Amino acid sequence: MLSIYNGIEIVYLLRQEKNATPIMLLTTKSEVEDKINGLDCGADDYLTKPFSTGELLARIRALIRRNGEVEVDSMHFEELQLNRHTYALSQGLNNIKLILKEFQIMEILMLNSGHIMLKERFIEKIWGYESDVEYNNIEVYISFLQKKLLAIKSNVQISTARGIGYFLEKKT
């Protein structure tokens, strides 16, 4: 981890090179003078430890908005792409529309690529904790998604970890 002074030097060098990447300094240095120095050297924000995760995430979102960047329109896994606005799943020139639940399941799988997603997690995220949805519902939507992946000739498949959950992987 960099000290605040090394961090400020790096911020200064990045700004000298006209690098506009948003920079937030996270540090234990909480003196007003340290904050002023960090911000004057080119940092966009300065957050002292300890901090709440919620505050950190809100500040990151603010930095992204401030720099005119927009939310990512699509997610990728291998050559598979999921468009967050049109709910289209595509590979190359082939694409297919997903219904809401299919989209939500695919989004969870893509956001957690490399991990097995428990069936319980899908239910919690999509239907809510108090839902009486059964695992069979997840299995049905997974089946629909697997057929749609075949229809667009995807090189990605949804694999099953028996009795546990699902994950994305490249076909072999």
Short mmCIF file of N, CA and C in Angstrom, two decimals:
data_model
loop_
_atom_site.label_atom_id
_atom_site.label_comp_id
_atom_site.label_asym_id
_atom_site.label_seq_id
_atom_site.Cartn_x
_atom_site.Cartn_y
_atom_site.Cartn_z
N MET A 1 0.84 -1.17 0.00
CA MET A 1 0.00 0.00 0.00
C MET A 1 0.89 1.24 0.00
N LEU A 2 0.49 2.24 -0.71
CA LEU A 2 1.25 3.48 -0.80
C LEU A 2 0.99 4.36 0.42
N SER A 3 2.01 5.10 0.83
CA SER A 3 1.76 6.10 1.86
C SER A 3 1.04 7.26 1.21
N ILE A 4 0.46 8.12 2.01
CA ILE A 4 -0.27 9.27 1.47
C ILE A 4 0.66 10.13 0.63
N TYR A 5 1.90 10.26 1.05
CA TYR A 5 2.82 11.11 0.32
C TYR A 5 3.18 10.50 -1.03
N ASN A 6 3.40 9.17 -1.07
CA ASN A 6 3.62 8.51 -2.35
C ASN A 6 2.38 8.62 -3.22
N GLY A 7 1.20 8.48 -2.59
CA GLY A 7 -0.05 8.59 -3.32
C GLY A 7 -0.22 9.97 -3.92
N ILE A 8 0.12 11.01 -3.17
CA ILE A 8 0.00 12.38 -3.67
C ILE A 8 0.98 12.61 -4.82
N GLU A 9 2.18 12.04 -4.71
CA GLU A 9 3.16 12.17 -5.79
C GLU A 9 2.63 11.51 -7.07
N ILE A 10 2.02 10.36 -6.92
CA ILE A 10 1.48 9.66 -8.08
C ILE A 10 0.33 10.46 -8.69
N VAL A 11 -0.54 11.00 -7.84
CA VAL A 11 -1.64 11.84 -8.34
C VAL A 11 -1.08 13.02 -9.12
N TYR A 12 -0.10 13.66 -8.55
CA TYR A 12 0.51 14.83 -9.19
C TYR A 12 1.10 14.45 -10.54
N LEU A 13 1.83 13.32 -10.62
CA LEU A 13 2.43 12.89 -11.88
C LEU A 13 1.36 12.56 -12.92
N LEU A 14 0.30 11.89 -12.49
CA LEU A 14 -0.78 11.57 -13.42
C LEU A 14 -1.41 12.83 -13.98
N ARG A 15 -1.62 13.81 -13.13
CA ARG A 15 -2.24 15.06 -13.59
C ARG A 15 -1.29 15.85 -14.50
N GLN A 16 0.01 15.77 -14.24
CA GLN A 16 0.99 16.43 -15.10
C GLN A 16 0.96 15.85 -16.51
N GLU A 17 0.65 14.53 -16.59
CA GLU A 17 0.57 13.85 -17.89
C GLU A 17 -0.81 14.00 -18.53
N LYS A 18 -1.64 14.86 -17.94
CA LYS A 18 -3.01 15.13 -18.45
C LYS A 18 -3.90 13.89 -18.37
N ASN A 19 -3.63 12.99 -17.43
CA ASN A 19 -4.44 11.80 -17.22
C ASN A 19 -5.66 12.21 -16.40
N ALA A 20 -6.86 12.02 -16.97
CA ALA A 20 -8.09 12.47 -16.32
C ALA A 20 -8.80 11.37 -15.54
N THR A 21 -8.13 10.26 -15.31
CA THR A 21 -8.73 9.16 -14.56
C THR A 21 -9.18 9.67 -13.19
N PRO A 22 -10.41 9.36 -12.78
CA PRO A 22 -10.86 9.78 -11.45
C PRO A 22 -9.98 9.16 -10.36
N ILE A 23 -9.58 9.97 -9.41
CA ILE A 23 -8.70 9.48 -8.33
C ILE A 23 -9.31 9.83 -6.99
N MET A 24 -9.43 8.81 -6.14
CA MET A 24 -9.87 9.01 -4.76
C MET A 24 -8.77 8.51 -3.85
N LEU A 25 -8.36 9.35 -2.94
CA LEU A 25 -7.36 8.94 -1.95
C LEU A 25 -8.08 8.36 -0.75
N LEU A 26 -7.71 7.15 -0.35
CA LEU A 26 -8.23 6.50 0.85
C LEU A 26 -7.08 6.41 1.83
N THR A 27 -7.21 7.07 2.97
CA THR A 27 -6.07 7.18 3.87
C THR A 27 -6.50 7.33 5.32
N THR A 28 -5.53 7.12 6.21
CA THR A 28 -5.77 7.37 7.64
C THR A 28 -5.44 8.80 8.01
N LYS A 29 -4.82 9.54 7.10
CA LYS A 29 -4.44 10.94 7.35
C LYS A 29 -5.70 11.80 7.31
N SER A 30 -6.11 12.28 8.48
CA SER A 30 -7.39 13.00 8.54
C SER A 30 -7.23 14.49 8.87
N GLU A 31 -6.01 14.97 8.93
CA GLU A 31 -5.80 16.40 9.19
C GLU A 31 -6.28 17.21 7.99
N VAL A 32 -6.84 18.37 8.26
CA VAL A 32 -7.34 19.24 7.19
C VAL A 32 -6.22 19.55 6.20
N GLU A 33 -5.02 19.79 6.69
CA GLU A 33 -3.89 20.11 5.83
C GLU A 33 -3.59 18.97 4.85
N ASP A 34 -3.68 17.72 5.32
CA ASP A 34 -3.46 16.56 4.44
C ASP A 34 -4.54 16.50 3.35
N LYS A 35 -5.77 16.76 3.75
CA LYS A 35 -6.87 16.73 2.77
C LYS A 35 -6.68 17.82 1.71
N ILE A 36 -6.33 19.00 2.15
CA ILE A 36 -6.11 20.11 1.22
C ILE A 36 -4.98 19.77 0.26
N ASN A 37 -3.89 19.24 0.78
CA ASN A 37 -2.73 18.87 -0.03
C ASN A 37 -3.12 17.81 -1.07
N GLY A 38 -3.85 16.79 -0.63
CA GLY A 38 -4.26 15.73 -1.55
C GLY A 38 -5.15 16.24 -2.67
N LEU A 39 -6.12 17.06 -2.32
CA LEU A 39 -7.04 17.60 -3.32
C LEU A 39 -6.35 18.60 -4.24
N ASP A 40 -5.47 19.43 -3.68
CA ASP A 40 -4.76 20.42 -4.49
C ASP A 40 -3.78 19.77 -5.46
N CYS A 41 -3.31 18.58 -5.15
CA CYS A 41 -2.38 17.88 -6.05
C CYS A 41 -3.10 17.19 -7.19
N GLY A 42 -4.43 17.17 -7.15
CA GLY A 42 -5.17 16.62 -8.29
C GLY A 42 -6.13 15.50 -7.99
N ALA A 43 -6.21 15.05 -6.73
CA ALA A 43 -7.20 14.01 -6.40
C ALA A 43 -8.60 14.59 -6.54
N ASP A 44 -9.53 13.76 -6.96
CA ASP A 44 -10.92 14.19 -7.09
C ASP A 44 -11.69 14.07 -5.80
N ASP A 45 -11.24 13.18 -4.93
CA ASP A 45 -11.92 12.99 -3.65
C ASP A 45 -10.91 12.46 -2.65
N TYR A 46 -11.24 12.59 -1.38
CA TYR A 46 -10.33 12.21 -0.31
C TYR A 46 -11.20 11.63 0.80
N LEU A 47 -10.97 10.38 1.14
CA LEU A 47 -11.79 9.72 2.15
C LEU A 47 -10.87 9.13 3.21
N THR A 48 -11.17 9.42 4.48
CA THR A 48 -10.33 8.93 5.56
C THR A 48 -10.91 7.67 6.18
N LYS A 49 -10.01 6.81 6.65
CA LYS A 49 -10.40 5.58 7.32
C LYS A 49 -10.68 5.89 8.78
N PRO A 50 -11.58 5.22 9.42
CA PRO A 50 -12.48 4.21 8.85
C PRO A 50 -13.61 4.88 8.08
N PHE A 51 -14.13 4.18 7.09
CA PHE A 51 -15.25 4.70 6.31
C PHE A 51 -16.24 3.57 6.08
N SER A 52 -17.47 3.95 5.78
CA SER A 52 -18.49 2.93 5.50
C SER A 52 -18.42 2.55 4.03
N THR A 53 -18.71 1.31 3.74
CA THR A 53 -18.71 0.84 2.36
C THR A 53 -19.75 1.61 1.54
N GLY A 54 -20.88 1.90 2.14
CA GLY A 54 -21.92 2.65 1.44
C GLY A 54 -21.43 4.02 1.01
N GLU A 55 -20.73 4.71 1.91
CA GLU A 55 -20.20 6.02 1.56
C GLU A 55 -19.17 5.92 0.45
N LEU A 56 -18.29 4.93 0.54
CA LEU A 56 -17.27 4.74 -0.49
C LEU A 56 -17.94 4.53 -1.85
N LEU A 57 -18.93 3.65 -1.91
CA LEU A 57 -19.61 3.37 -3.17
C LEU A 57 -20.33 4.59 -3.71
N ALA A 58 -20.96 5.37 -2.83
CA ALA A 58 -21.65 6.60 -3.26
C ALA A 58 -20.65 7.59 -3.84
N ARG A 59 -19.49 7.71 -3.20
CA ARG A 59 -18.46 8.63 -3.71
C ARG A 59 -17.92 8.16 -5.05
N ILE A 60 -17.76 6.86 -5.24
CA ILE A 60 -17.30 6.33 -6.53
C ILE A 60 -18.34 6.64 -7.61
N ARG A 61 -19.61 6.42 -7.29
CA ARG A 61 -20.66 6.75 -8.28
C ARG A 61 -20.63 8.23 -8.64
N ALA A 62 -20.41 9.08 -7.64
CA ALA A 62 -20.35 10.52 -7.90
C ALA A 62 -19.16 10.85 -8.80
N LEU A 63 -18.01 10.21 -8.57
CA LEU A 63 -16.84 10.45 -9.42
C LEU A 63 -17.13 10.05 -10.86
N ILE A 64 -17.79 8.94 -11.02
CA ILE A 64 -18.10 8.47 -12.37
C ILE A 64 -19.05 9.44 -13.07
N ARG A 65 -20.08 9.90 -12.34
CA ARG A 65 -21.02 10.87 -12.93
C ARG A 65 -20.30 12.17 -13.28
N ARG A 66 -19.46 12.63 -12.40
CA ARG A 66 -18.76 13.89 -12.58
C ARG A 66 -17.90 13.89 -13.82
N ASN A 67 -17.38 12.76 -14.18
CA ASN A 67 -16.49 12.67 -15.34
C ASN A 67 -17.24 12.35 -16.62
N GLY A 68 -18.56 12.42 -16.58
CA GLY A 68 -19.34 12.25 -17.79
C GLY A 68 -19.43 10.82 -18.28
N GLU A 69 -18.93 9.88 -17.49
CA GLU A 69 -19.02 8.49 -17.91
C GLU A 69 -20.43 7.99 -17.62
N VAL A 70 -20.83 7.01 -18.38
CA VAL A 70 -22.16 6.46 -18.20
C VAL A 70 -22.07 5.02 -17.72
N GLU A 71 -23.15 4.55 -17.20
CA GLU A 71 -23.19 3.15 -16.78
C GLU A 71 -22.94 2.25 -17.98
N VAL A 72 -22.24 1.19 -17.74
CA VAL A 72 -21.92 0.26 -18.82
C VAL A 72 -23.22 -0.30 -19.39
N ASP A 73 -23.34 -0.23 -20.71
CA ASP A 73 -24.54 -0.69 -21.38
C ASP A 73 -24.61 -2.20 -21.52
N SER A 74 -23.45 -2.84 -21.50
CA SER A 74 -23.45 -4.29 -21.70
C SER A 74 -22.38 -4.95 -20.85
N MET A 75 -22.60 -6.23 -20.64
CA MET A 75 -21.66 -7.07 -19.90
C MET A 75 -21.17 -8.15 -20.85
N HIS A 76 -19.98 -8.67 -20.57
CA HIS A 76 -19.39 -9.68 -21.44
C HIS A 76 -18.89 -10.86 -20.62
N PHE A 77 -18.99 -12.00 -21.21
CA PHE A 77 -18.31 -13.20 -20.73
C PHE A 77 -17.84 -13.93 -21.96
N GLU A 78 -16.51 -14.09 -22.10
CA GLU A 78 -15.93 -14.61 -23.33
C GLU A 78 -16.45 -13.74 -24.48
N GLU A 79 -17.06 -14.35 -25.51
CA GLU A 79 -17.59 -13.55 -26.63
C GLU A 79 -19.09 -13.26 -26.47
N LEU A 80 -19.66 -13.71 -25.38
CA LEU A 80 -21.09 -13.51 -25.11
C LEU A 80 -21.31 -12.11 -24.54
N GLN A 81 -22.35 -11.43 -25.02
CA GLN A 81 -22.64 -10.07 -24.57
C GLN A 81 -24.10 -9.97 -24.14
N LEU A 82 -24.33 -9.28 -23.03
CA LEU A 82 -25.69 -9.05 -22.52
C LEU A 82 -25.90 -7.55 -22.46
N ASN A 83 -26.87 -7.05 -23.23
CA ASN A 83 -27.17 -5.63 -23.26
C ASN A 83 -28.17 -5.29 -22.16
N ARG A 84 -27.79 -4.38 -21.28
CA ARG A 84 -28.63 -4.03 -20.13
C ARG A 84 -29.85 -3.19 -20.50
N HIS A 85 -29.84 -2.57 -21.67
CA HIS A 85 -30.97 -1.72 -22.04
C HIS A 85 -31.99 -2.46 -22.90
N THR A 86 -31.49 -3.30 -23.79
CA THR A 86 -32.41 -3.98 -24.72
C THR A 86 -32.74 -5.40 -24.29
N TYR A 87 -32.04 -5.91 -23.24
CA TYR A 87 -32.20 -7.28 -22.77
C TYR A 87 -31.84 -8.29 -23.84
N ALA A 88 -30.94 -7.90 -24.76
CA ALA A 88 -30.52 -8.79 -25.83
C ALA A 88 -29.26 -9.54 -25.41
N LEU A 89 -29.26 -10.82 -25.69
CA LEU A 89 -28.10 -11.67 -25.47
C LEU A 89 -27.53 -11.96 -26.84
N SER A 90 -26.24 -11.69 -27.04
CA SER A 90 -25.70 -11.85 -28.38
C SER A 90 -24.29 -12.42 -28.37
N GLN A 91 -24.00 -13.07 -29.49
CA GLN A 91 -22.66 -13.54 -29.78
C GLN A 91 -22.44 -13.30 -31.26
N GLY A 92 -21.46 -12.48 -31.56
CA GLY A 92 -21.23 -12.11 -32.95
C GLY A 92 -22.46 -11.40 -33.50
N LEU A 93 -22.93 -11.84 -34.65
CA LEU A 93 -24.10 -11.23 -35.28
C LEU A 93 -25.41 -11.84 -34.80
N ASN A 94 -25.34 -12.91 -34.03
CA ASN A 94 -26.53 -13.59 -33.54
C ASN A 94 -26.97 -12.99 -32.21
N ASN A 95 -28.26 -12.67 -32.12
CA ASN A 95 -28.76 -12.19 -30.83
C ASN A 95 -30.19 -12.64 -30.63
N ILE A 96 -30.59 -12.60 -29.36
CA ILE A 96 -31.93 -13.03 -28.98
C ILE A 96 -32.36 -12.21 -27.78
N LYS A 97 -33.63 -11.88 -27.73
CA LYS A 97 -34.18 -11.12 -26.60
C LYS A 97 -34.47 -12.04 -25.43
N LEU A 98 -34.23 -11.54 -24.24
CA LEU A 98 -34.54 -12.28 -23.02
C LEU A 98 -35.72 -11.64 -22.33
N ILE A 99 -36.50 -12.46 -21.64
CA ILE A 99 -37.54 -11.89 -20.79
C ILE A 99 -36.88 -11.49 -19.47
N LEU A 100 -37.58 -10.76 -18.64
CA LEU A 100 -36.99 -10.17 -17.45
C LEU A 100 -36.27 -11.18 -16.55
N LYS A 101 -36.91 -12.27 -16.19
CA LYS A 101 -36.29 -13.24 -15.29
C LYS A 101 -35.05 -13.88 -15.93
N GLU A 102 -35.10 -14.17 -17.21
CA GLU A 102 -33.94 -14.72 -17.91
C GLU A 102 -32.79 -13.71 -17.86
N PHE A 103 -33.13 -12.45 -18.14
CA PHE A 103 -32.12 -11.40 -18.09
C PHE A 103 -31.49 -11.31 -16.70
N GLN A 104 -32.31 -11.32 -15.66
CA GLN A 104 -31.79 -11.20 -14.30
C GLN A 104 -30.88 -12.37 -13.94
N ILE A 105 -31.25 -13.56 -14.35
CA ILE A 105 -30.42 -14.73 -14.08
C ILE A 105 -29.10 -14.62 -14.82
N MET A 106 -29.15 -14.25 -16.11
CA MET A 106 -27.91 -14.12 -16.90
C MET A 106 -27.04 -13.01 -16.34
N GLU A 107 -27.63 -11.93 -15.90
CA GLU A 107 -26.87 -10.82 -15.32
C GLU A 107 -26.12 -11.30 -14.06
N ILE A 108 -26.79 -12.04 -13.21
CA ILE A 108 -26.16 -12.57 -12.00
C ILE A 108 -25.01 -13.50 -12.38
N LEU A 109 -25.22 -14.36 -13.36
CA LEU A 109 -24.17 -15.28 -13.78
C LEU A 109 -22.96 -14.51 -14.34
N MET A 110 -23.21 -13.48 -15.13
CA MET A 110 -22.11 -12.72 -15.73
C MET A 110 -21.37 -11.88 -14.68
N LEU A 111 -22.12 -11.29 -13.77
CA LEU A 111 -21.49 -10.49 -12.73
C LEU A 111 -20.64 -11.34 -11.78
N ASN A 112 -20.95 -12.61 -11.72
CA ASN A 112 -20.24 -13.52 -10.82
C ASN A 112 -19.51 -14.62 -11.57
N SER A 113 -19.04 -14.29 -12.78
CA SER A 113 -18.35 -15.31 -13.58
C SER A 113 -17.15 -15.83 -12.80
N GLY A 114 -16.92 -17.10 -12.94
CA GLY A 114 -15.84 -17.75 -12.20
C GLY A 114 -16.29 -18.31 -10.86
N HIS A 115 -17.55 -18.08 -10.52
CA HIS A 115 -18.09 -18.56 -9.24
C HIS A 115 -19.37 -19.36 -9.48
N ILE A 116 -19.59 -20.33 -8.64
CA ILE A 116 -20.86 -21.07 -8.68
C ILE A 116 -21.88 -20.22 -7.93
N MET A 117 -22.99 -19.97 -8.58
CA MET A 117 -24.06 -19.20 -7.95
C MET A 117 -25.11 -20.16 -7.39
N LEU A 118 -25.29 -20.07 -6.09
CA LEU A 118 -26.24 -20.94 -5.41
C LEU A 118 -27.66 -20.63 -5.86
N LYS A 119 -28.48 -21.66 -5.90
CA LYS A 119 -29.88 -21.47 -6.27
C LYS A 119 -30.56 -20.50 -5.31
N GLU A 120 -30.20 -20.58 -4.03
CA GLU A 120 -30.78 -19.68 -3.03
C GLU A 120 -30.48 -18.23 -3.36
N ARG A 121 -29.28 -17.99 -3.91
CA ARG A 121 -28.87 -16.62 -4.23
C ARG A 121 -29.74 -16.04 -5.35
N PHE A 122 -30.06 -16.86 -6.36
CA PHE A 122 -30.94 -16.40 -7.43
C PHE A 122 -32.30 -16.00 -6.86
N ILE A 123 -32.83 -16.84 -6.00
CA ILE A 123 -34.14 -16.57 -5.42
C ILE A 123 -34.10 -15.28 -4.60
N GLU A 124 -33.08 -15.12 -3.77
CA GLU A 124 -32.95 -13.91 -2.95
C GLU A 124 -32.87 -12.66 -3.81
N LYS A 125 -32.03 -12.70 -4.84
CA LYS A 125 -31.78 -11.53 -5.68
C LYS A 125 -32.95 -11.19 -6.59
N ILE A 126 -33.63 -12.19 -7.11
CA ILE A 126 -34.67 -11.95 -8.12
C ILE A 126 -36.07 -11.88 -7.52
N TRP A 127 -36.39 -12.81 -6.65
CA TRP A 127 -37.74 -12.86 -6.11
C TRP A 127 -37.84 -12.28 -4.69
N GLY A 128 -36.74 -12.24 -3.97
CA GLY A 128 -36.74 -11.70 -2.61
C GLY A 128 -36.72 -12.78 -1.55
N TYR A 129 -36.30 -12.37 -0.35
CA TYR A 129 -36.14 -13.30 0.77
C TYR A 129 -37.44 -13.98 1.17
N GLU A 130 -38.53 -13.26 1.11
CA GLU A 130 -39.82 -13.77 1.58
C GLU A 130 -40.57 -14.57 0.53
N SER A 131 -39.96 -14.78 -0.62
CA SER A 131 -40.64 -15.46 -1.71
C SER A 131 -40.82 -16.95 -1.43
N ASP A 132 -41.89 -17.48 -2.01
CA ASP A 132 -42.11 -18.92 -1.89
C ASP A 132 -41.74 -19.65 -3.19
N VAL A 133 -40.92 -19.00 -4.00
CA VAL A 133 -40.44 -19.60 -5.25
C VAL A 133 -39.59 -20.83 -4.93
N GLU A 134 -39.74 -21.85 -5.75
CA GLU A 134 -39.00 -23.09 -5.53
C GLU A 134 -37.85 -23.20 -6.52
N TYR A 135 -36.92 -24.09 -6.20
CA TYR A 135 -35.75 -24.28 -7.05
C TYR A 135 -36.14 -24.65 -8.47
N ASN A 136 -37.27 -25.31 -8.64
CA ASN A 136 -37.74 -25.70 -9.96
C ASN A 136 -37.89 -24.49 -10.88
N ASN A 137 -38.31 -23.35 -10.32
CA ASN A 137 -38.45 -22.14 -11.13
C ASN A 137 -37.10 -21.73 -11.73
N ILE A 138 -36.05 -21.79 -10.93
CA ILE A 138 -34.71 -21.46 -11.41
C ILE A 138 -34.31 -22.43 -12.52
N GLU A 139 -34.56 -23.70 -12.29
CA GLU A 139 -34.20 -24.73 -13.27
C GLU A 139 -34.90 -24.49 -14.60
N VAL A 140 -36.15 -24.07 -14.56
CA VAL A 140 -36.90 -23.80 -15.79
C VAL A 140 -36.26 -22.64 -16.55
N TYR A 141 -35.96 -21.55 -15.86
CA TYR A 141 -35.35 -20.40 -16.52
C TYR A 141 -33.95 -20.72 -17.03
N ILE A 142 -33.21 -21.50 -16.30
CA ILE A 142 -31.87 -21.92 -16.76
C ILE A 142 -32.01 -22.72 -18.05
N SER A 143 -33.01 -23.59 -18.09
CA SER A 143 -33.26 -24.39 -19.30
C SER A 143 -33.58 -23.47 -20.49
N PHE A 144 -34.41 -22.46 -20.27
CA PHE A 144 -34.73 -21.50 -21.34
C PHE A 144 -33.46 -20.81 -21.82
N LEU A 145 -32.62 -20.39 -20.87
CA LEU A 145 -31.38 -19.69 -21.23
C LEU A 145 -30.43 -20.61 -22.00
N GLN A 146 -30.35 -21.86 -21.60
CA GLN A 146 -29.47 -22.80 -22.30
C GLN A 146 -29.92 -22.96 -23.75
N LYS A 147 -31.22 -23.01 -23.97
CA LYS A 147 -31.74 -23.13 -25.33
C LYS A 147 -31.44 -21.87 -26.14
N LYS A 148 -31.54 -20.72 -25.50
CA LYS A 148 -31.25 -19.47 -26.20
C LYS A 148 -29.76 -19.34 -26.52
N LEU A 149 -28.91 -19.84 -25.65
CA LEU A 149 -27.47 -19.84 -25.94
C LEU A 149 -27.18 -20.71 -27.16
N LEU A 150 -27.85 -21.84 -27.25
CA LEU A 150 -27.69 -22.71 -28.42
C LEU A 150 -28.21 -22.01 -29.68
N ALA A 151 -29.32 -21.30 -29.55
CA ALA A 151 -29.93 -20.63 -30.71
C ALA A 151 -29.01 -19.56 -31.30
N ILE A 152 -28.22 -18.90 -30.46
CA ILE A 152 -27.32 -17.87 -30.98
C ILE A 152 -25.91 -18.42 -31.24
N LYS A 153 -25.80 -19.75 -31.15
CA LYS A 153 -24.53 -20.44 -31.41
C LYS A 153 -23.41 -19.92 -30.52
N SER A 154 -23.72 -19.77 -29.24
CA SER A 154 -22.76 -19.25 -28.28
C SER A 154 -21.69 -20.27 -27.95
N ASN A 155 -20.49 -19.78 -27.67
CA ASN A 155 -19.40 -20.65 -27.22
C ASN A 155 -19.38 -20.73 -25.69
N VAL A 156 -20.44 -20.20 -25.06
CA VAL A 156 -20.58 -20.19 -23.61
C VAL A 156 -21.77 -21.06 -23.23
N GLN A 157 -21.63 -21.77 -22.13
CA GLN A 157 -22.74 -22.57 -21.64
C GLN A 157 -22.95 -22.32 -20.15
N ILE A 158 -24.16 -22.59 -19.70
CA ILE A 158 -24.46 -22.55 -18.28
C ILE A 158 -24.30 -23.97 -17.77
N SER A 159 -23.37 -24.15 -16.87
CA SER A 159 -23.09 -25.48 -16.33
C SER A 159 -23.70 -25.61 -14.94
N THR A 160 -23.96 -26.85 -14.56
CA THR A 160 -24.59 -27.14 -13.29
C THR A 160 -23.59 -27.75 -12.32
N ALA A 161 -23.58 -27.22 -11.12
CA ALA A 161 -22.86 -27.87 -10.01
C ALA A 161 -23.97 -28.60 -9.26
N ARG A 162 -24.09 -29.89 -9.46
CA ARG A 162 -25.23 -30.68 -8.96
C ARG A 162 -25.56 -30.39 -7.51
N GLY A 163 -26.84 -30.04 -7.31
CA GLY A 163 -27.35 -29.79 -5.98
C GLY A 163 -26.89 -28.48 -5.37
N ILE A 164 -26.08 -27.70 -6.11
CA ILE A 164 -25.54 -26.46 -5.55
C ILE A 164 -26.04 -25.24 -6.31
N GLY A 165 -25.71 -25.17 -7.60
CA GLY A 165 -26.08 -24.00 -8.37
C GLY A 165 -25.54 -24.06 -9.79
N TYR A 166 -25.28 -22.88 -10.35
CA TYR A 166 -24.92 -22.77 -11.76
C TYR A 166 -23.75 -21.82 -11.94
N PHE A 167 -23.06 -21.99 -13.09
CA PHE A 167 -21.96 -21.10 -13.43
C PHE A 167 -21.79 -21.06 -14.93
N LEU A 168 -21.18 -19.99 -15.42
CA LEU A 168 -20.88 -19.86 -16.83
C LEU A 168 -19.50 -20.44 -17.12
N GLU A 169 -19.38 -21.07 -18.28
CA GLU A 169 -18.06 -21.51 -18.72
C GLU A 169 -18.04 -21.59 -20.23
N LYS A 170 -16.84 -21.50 -20.76
CA LYS A 170 -16.64 -21.63 -22.20
C LYS A 170 -16.76 -23.10 -22.56
N LYS A 171 -17.46 -23.36 -23.69
CA LYS A 171 -17.59 -24.74 -24.15
C LYS A 171 -16.22 -25.26 -24.56
N THR A 172 -16.03 -26.53 -24.28
CA THR A 172 -14.75 -27.15 -24.66
C THR A 172 -14.87 -27.98 -25.91
#
